[in-house]
Amino acid sequence: MRFDVITLFPELFAPFLACGVTRRAYASGQVQVHLWNPRDHAEGNYRRVDDRPFGGGPGMVMMAEPLARCLAAIRADRAEAEGAQAPLVLFSPVGRRLDHAAVQGWSAGVGAVLLCGRYEGVDQRFIDAHVDVQVSLGDFVLSGGEIAAMALLDAVARLQPGVLHDDDSHQLDSFNPALDGLLDCPHYTRPEQWQGLGVPAPLLSGHHAQIERWRRDQRLLVTARHRPDLLEAARARGQITRADEDLLARSRALL
């Protein structure tokens, strides 16, 4: 799996690729990350990659030609066959919001070219000619696409075999189909008492069925409280049982 990142600030990625549990994916080559600076493909002494927007207004716009040259160099380096090119992804407010299903799709693919925009954005002509997918992290604006690119890389890398200590641990993540798309339950560790607060009794019981029922109940309650849309989606898929509904009804009666 190979990701090529087009960024004006490749130095931002050095600590990200060398730290944390996901570094295993990058160090082993399971997830290859190549960094490309469009300034290396710009003309003139100043290697200019941006200019003022037509029509006036604040800020600058990334120019199409340096990006096109950079993309051509990436395509040549990847030695892609015609019709089998990795998609070019632009991180943009108009894109589909990144979610677990999308991350799973990327994690099972061959990679992509990630374009990190800056300034007021990218010349629309380049977007129309070359961008295949637009992705958003949410309804807010970042100073550049680098953080969004790192978020996608991290989410994809941790799903690769052998990256996490336990290959099955991501199956218990929030939003995972193994949890019916619900939020995860609360977690506790030693000591059993901390500042007068204890650990829920079922977790100390050693009774597997009680522990799993407690965790299921907590996932339902946490999701109902914080993300009722996820609960409704699970209900529409027929994943909420009669016992689940009884618990939710009791919790509503106590409010």
Short mmCIF file of C-alpha atoms in Angstrom, two decimals:
data_model
loop_
_atom_site.label_atom_id
_atom_site.label_comp_id
_atom_site.label_asym_id
_atom_site.label_seq_id
_atom_site.Cartn_x
_atom_site.Cartn_y
_atom_site.Cartn_z
CA MET A 1 0.00 0.00 0.00
CA ARG A 2 1.48 3.31 -1.06
CA PHE A 3 0.43 6.87 -0.30
CA ASP A 4 2.04 9.82 -2.06
CA VAL A 5 1.49 13.09 -0.22
CA ILE A 6 1.67 16.42 -2.05
CA THR A 7 2.48 19.03 0.57
CA LEU A 8 4.24 22.36 0.89
CA PHE A 9 5.37 21.29 4.37
CA PRO A 10 6.82 17.76 4.16
CA GLU A 11 8.76 18.39 7.38
CA LEU A 12 5.49 18.17 9.31
CA PHE A 13 5.31 14.45 8.57
CA ALA A 14 8.71 13.38 9.95
CA PRO A 15 7.70 13.05 13.65
CA PHE A 16 4.29 11.66 12.70
CA LEU A 17 5.84 8.80 10.72
CA ALA A 18 8.38 7.98 13.44
CA CYS A 19 6.19 7.99 16.57
CA GLY A 20 3.45 5.87 18.06
CA VAL A 21 2.26 2.37 17.38
CA THR A 22 1.51 3.09 13.71
CA ARG A 23 5.21 3.71 13.03
CA ARG A 24 5.46 -0.08 12.60
CA ALA A 25 3.34 0.15 9.48
CA TYR A 26 5.59 2.83 7.97
CA ALA A 27 8.89 1.28 9.10
CA SER A 28 7.97 -2.15 7.76
CA GLY A 29 6.74 -0.77 4.46
CA GLN A 30 3.23 -2.12 4.94
CA VAL A 31 2.13 1.46 4.39
CA GLN A 32 4.62 3.35 2.24
CA VAL A 33 4.50 7.13 2.45
CA HIS A 34 6.29 9.29 -0.13
CA LEU A 35 6.38 13.05 0.33
CA TRP A 36 6.34 15.46 -2.62
CA ASN A 37 6.78 19.22 -2.47
CA PRO A 38 5.17 21.07 -5.42
CA ARG A 39 7.82 23.79 -5.05
CA ASP A 40 10.26 21.28 -6.56
CA HIS A 41 8.16 21.42 -9.73
CA ALA A 42 7.64 25.19 -9.88
CA GLU A 43 9.47 27.63 -12.13
CA GLY A 44 11.59 30.68 -11.36
CA ASN A 45 14.05 31.55 -8.65
CA TYR A 46 11.32 31.73 -6.04
CA ARG A 47 9.65 28.43 -6.98
CA ARG A 48 6.28 30.11 -6.74
CA VAL A 49 3.29 27.83 -6.20
CA ASP A 50 0.54 30.36 -5.44
CA ASP A 51 -0.90 33.60 -6.80
CA ARG A 52 -3.69 36.09 -6.16
CA PRO A 53 -7.23 34.97 -7.01
CA PHE A 54 -8.93 36.32 -10.12
CA GLY A 55 -11.82 38.57 -9.13
CA GLY A 56 -9.97 39.82 -6.08
CA GLY A 57 -10.43 38.87 -2.48
CA PRO A 58 -8.18 37.86 0.41
CA GLY A 59 -5.58 35.13 0.41
CA MET A 60 -3.77 33.22 -2.30
CA VAL A 61 -4.62 30.21 -4.49
CA MET A 62 -2.40 27.24 -5.26
CA MET A 63 -1.48 27.29 -8.96
CA ALA A 64 -2.46 24.44 -11.26
CA GLU A 65 0.79 23.99 -13.21
CA PRO A 66 3.19 23.14 -10.34
CA LEU A 67 0.62 20.68 -9.02
CA ALA A 68 0.17 19.10 -12.45
CA ARG A 69 3.93 18.65 -12.82
CA CYS A 70 4.22 17.20 -9.34
CA LEU A 71 1.37 14.79 -10.04
CA ALA A 72 3.00 13.71 -13.32
CA ALA A 73 6.23 12.95 -11.45
CA ILE A 74 4.30 10.86 -8.94
CA ARG A 75 2.51 8.91 -11.66
CA ALA A 76 5.85 8.20 -13.34
CA ASP A 77 7.45 7.13 -10.06
CA ARG A 78 4.57 4.80 -9.29
CA ALA A 79 4.90 3.36 -12.83
CA GLU A 80 1.13 3.00 -12.99
CA ALA A 81 -0.49 1.22 -15.89
CA GLU A 82 -3.05 3.13 -17.93
CA GLY A 83 -6.45 2.85 -16.28
CA ALA A 84 -4.99 1.59 -13.00
CA GLN A 85 -3.96 4.86 -11.43
CA ALA A 86 -4.25 5.44 -7.71
CA PRO A 87 -6.96 8.02 -6.95
CA LEU A 88 -5.99 11.62 -6.27
CA VAL A 89 -7.59 12.74 -3.01
CA LEU A 90 -8.09 16.39 -2.09
CA PHE A 91 -8.93 17.31 1.49
CA SER A 92 -11.71 19.86 1.13
CA PRO A 93 -14.85 21.16 2.91
CA VAL A 94 -16.98 19.93 -0.02
CA GLY A 95 -15.82 16.33 0.40
CA ARG A 96 -17.57 13.42 2.03
CA ARG A 97 -16.89 13.29 5.75
CA LEU A 98 -14.34 10.62 6.64
CA ASP A 99 -15.89 7.79 8.66
CA HIS A 100 -15.09 4.22 9.69
CA ALA A 101 -16.52 2.66 6.56
CA ALA A 102 -14.41 4.90 4.35
CA VAL A 103 -11.28 4.14 6.37
CA GLN A 104 -11.92 0.42 6.01
CA GLY A 105 -12.21 0.89 2.27
CA TRP A 106 -8.90 2.75 2.09
CA SER A 107 -7.21 0.18 4.34
CA ALA A 108 -8.08 -2.60 1.91
CA GLY A 109 -6.87 -0.71 -1.17
CA VAL A 110 -3.54 -0.05 -2.81
CA GLY A 111 -3.21 3.54 -1.59
CA ALA A 112 -3.73 6.97 -3.09
CA VAL A 113 -2.19 10.34 -3.88
CA LEU A 114 -3.10 12.82 -1.13
CA LEU A 115 -3.19 16.51 -1.99
CA CYS A 116 -2.83 18.85 0.98
CA GLY A 117 -4.24 22.21 0.02
CA ARG A 118 -3.11 25.50 1.53
CA TYR A 119 -4.07 29.18 1.44
CA GLU A 120 -7.56 29.83 0.01
CA GLY A 121 -7.53 26.56 -1.89
CA VAL A 122 -6.50 24.99 -5.20
CA ASP A 123 -7.15 26.32 -8.71
CA GLN A 124 -10.48 24.75 -9.69
CA ARG A 125 -9.16 23.79 -13.12
CA PHE A 126 -6.67 21.40 -11.53
CA ILE A 127 -9.42 19.94 -9.35
CA ASP A 128 -11.70 19.41 -12.34
CA ALA A 129 -8.93 17.81 -14.40
CA HIS A 130 -7.25 15.56 -11.86
CA VAL A 131 -8.98 15.13 -8.48
CA ASP A 132 -10.92 11.88 -8.11
CA VAL A 133 -12.11 12.06 -4.50
CA GLN A 134 -12.64 14.89 -2.03
CA VAL A 135 -12.58 14.15 1.71
CA SER A 136 -13.50 16.24 4.76
CA LEU A 137 -12.78 15.68 8.45
CA GLY A 138 -15.83 17.70 9.49
CA ASP A 139 -17.54 21.04 9.30
CA PHE A 140 -14.57 23.22 10.15
CA VAL A 141 -11.60 24.65 8.28
CA LEU A 142 -7.92 23.80 8.85
CA SER A 143 -4.96 25.89 7.75
CA GLY A 144 -3.94 23.07 5.42
CA GLY A 145 -4.64 19.49 4.45
CA GLU A 146 -1.65 17.99 6.27
CA ILE A 147 -3.53 17.23 9.49
CA ALA A 148 -6.33 15.61 7.49
CA ALA A 149 -3.79 13.53 5.55
CA MET A 150 -2.21 12.38 8.81
CA ALA A 151 -5.63 11.44 10.17
CA LEU A 152 -6.32 9.26 7.13
CA LEU A 153 -2.86 7.68 7.22
CA ASP A 154 -3.11 6.93 10.94
CA ALA A 155 -6.58 5.42 10.66
CA VAL A 156 -5.51 3.24 7.73
CA ALA A 157 -2.17 2.18 9.24
CA ARG A 158 -3.64 0.94 12.51
CA LEU A 159 -5.92 -1.45 10.62
CA GLN A 160 -2.99 -3.23 8.95
CA PRO A 161 -2.12 -6.71 10.30
CA GLY A 162 0.57 -6.70 12.97
CA VAL A 163 0.51 -2.95 13.61
CA LEU A 164 -1.46 -3.08 16.86
CA HIS A 165 -0.31 -5.36 19.68
CA ASP A 166 -3.53 -7.36 19.30
CA ASP A 167 -4.72 -7.76 15.72
CA ASP A 168 -8.32 -7.99 16.92
CA SER A 169 -8.25 -4.90 19.15
CA HIS A 170 -9.55 -2.57 16.44
CA GLN A 171 -12.64 -4.78 16.18
CA LEU A 172 -13.75 -3.22 19.48
CA ASP A 173 -13.29 0.37 18.33
CA SER A 174 -16.18 2.79 18.25
CA PHE A 175 -18.12 2.69 14.95
CA ASN A 176 -16.87 -0.81 14.11
CA PRO A 177 -19.45 -3.20 12.60
CA ALA A 178 -18.38 -5.74 15.26
CA LEU A 179 -20.01 -3.38 17.78
CA ASP A 180 -22.99 -2.78 15.49
CA GLY A 181 -21.58 0.66 14.74
CA LEU A 182 -22.09 1.86 18.32
CA LEU A 183 -19.70 3.86 20.48
CA ASP A 184 -17.35 1.88 22.69
CA CYS A 185 -17.98 1.39 26.41
CA PRO A 186 -16.00 3.05 29.25
CA HIS A 187 -12.74 1.40 30.33
CA TYR A 188 -11.04 1.07 33.73
CA THR A 189 -7.66 -0.10 35.04
CA ARG A 190 -5.74 -0.35 38.33
CA PRO A 191 -6.17 0.66 41.10
CA GLU A 192 -9.63 -0.62 41.97
CA GLN A 193 -10.21 2.49 44.10
CA TRP A 194 -9.09 5.95 42.95
CA GLN A 195 -10.00 9.08 44.90
CA GLY A 196 -12.97 7.28 46.39
CA LEU A 197 -14.22 6.04 43.03
CA GLY A 198 -14.50 2.33 42.34
CA VAL A 199 -14.67 0.09 39.29
CA PRO A 200 -18.11 -1.23 38.21
CA ALA A 201 -18.72 -4.56 39.93
CA PRO A 202 -19.37 -6.63 36.76
CA LEU A 203 -15.83 -5.93 35.54
CA LEU A 204 -14.42 -7.42 38.77
CA SER A 205 -16.72 -10.45 38.77
CA GLY A 206 -14.67 -12.66 36.47
CA HIS A 207 -17.99 -13.74 34.95
CA HIS A 208 -17.58 -13.46 31.18
CA ALA A 209 -21.28 -13.23 30.36
CA GLN A 210 -21.87 -10.52 32.97
CA ILE A 211 -18.91 -8.53 31.70
CA GLU A 212 -20.08 -8.73 28.08
CA ARG A 213 -23.64 -7.77 29.04
CA TRP A 214 -22.34 -4.77 31.03
CA ARG A 215 -20.20 -3.66 28.11
CA ARG A 216 -23.10 -4.02 25.68
CA ASP A 217 -25.36 -2.06 28.01
CA GLN A 218 -22.81 0.72 28.37
CA ARG A 219 -22.28 0.94 24.61
CA LEU A 220 -26.01 1.35 24.15
CA LEU A 221 -26.35 3.98 26.87
CA VAL A 222 -23.29 5.96 25.78
CA THR A 223 -24.45 5.92 22.16
CA ALA A 224 -28.01 6.90 23.08
CA ARG A 225 -26.67 9.82 25.13
CA HIS A 226 -24.03 11.14 22.74
CA ARG A 227 -24.79 9.83 19.25
CA PRO A 228 -28.46 8.82 18.96
CA ASP A 229 -28.06 8.84 15.17
CA LEU A 230 -25.76 5.81 15.42
CA LEU A 231 -28.30 4.03 17.59
CA GLU A 232 -31.09 4.72 15.09
CA ALA A 233 -28.91 3.40 12.28
CA ALA A 234 -28.22 0.19 14.20
CA ARG A 235 -31.93 -0.14 14.95
CA ALA A 236 -32.75 0.26 11.25
CA ARG A 237 -30.30 -2.55 10.47
CA GLY A 238 -32.08 -4.83 12.96
CA GLN A 239 -29.08 -4.94 15.31
CA ILE A 240 -30.84 -3.75 18.49
CA THR A 241 -32.32 -6.70 20.39
CA ARG A 242 -35.36 -6.86 22.64
CA ALA A 243 -33.04 -6.91 25.68
CA ASP A 244 -31.32 -3.81 24.31
CA GLU A 245 -34.64 -2.02 23.89
CA ASP A 246 -35.70 -2.94 27.44
CA LEU A 247 -32.49 -1.44 28.82
CA LEU A 248 -32.97 1.76 26.81
CA ALA A 249 -36.58 2.04 27.95
CA ARG A 250 -35.55 1.69 31.60
CA SER A 251 -32.86 4.32 31.20
CA ARG A 252 -35.36 6.77 29.66
CA ALA A 253 -37.78 6.15 32.54
CA LEU A 254 -35.08 7.18 35.02
CA LEU A 255 -34.44 10.52 33.32
#
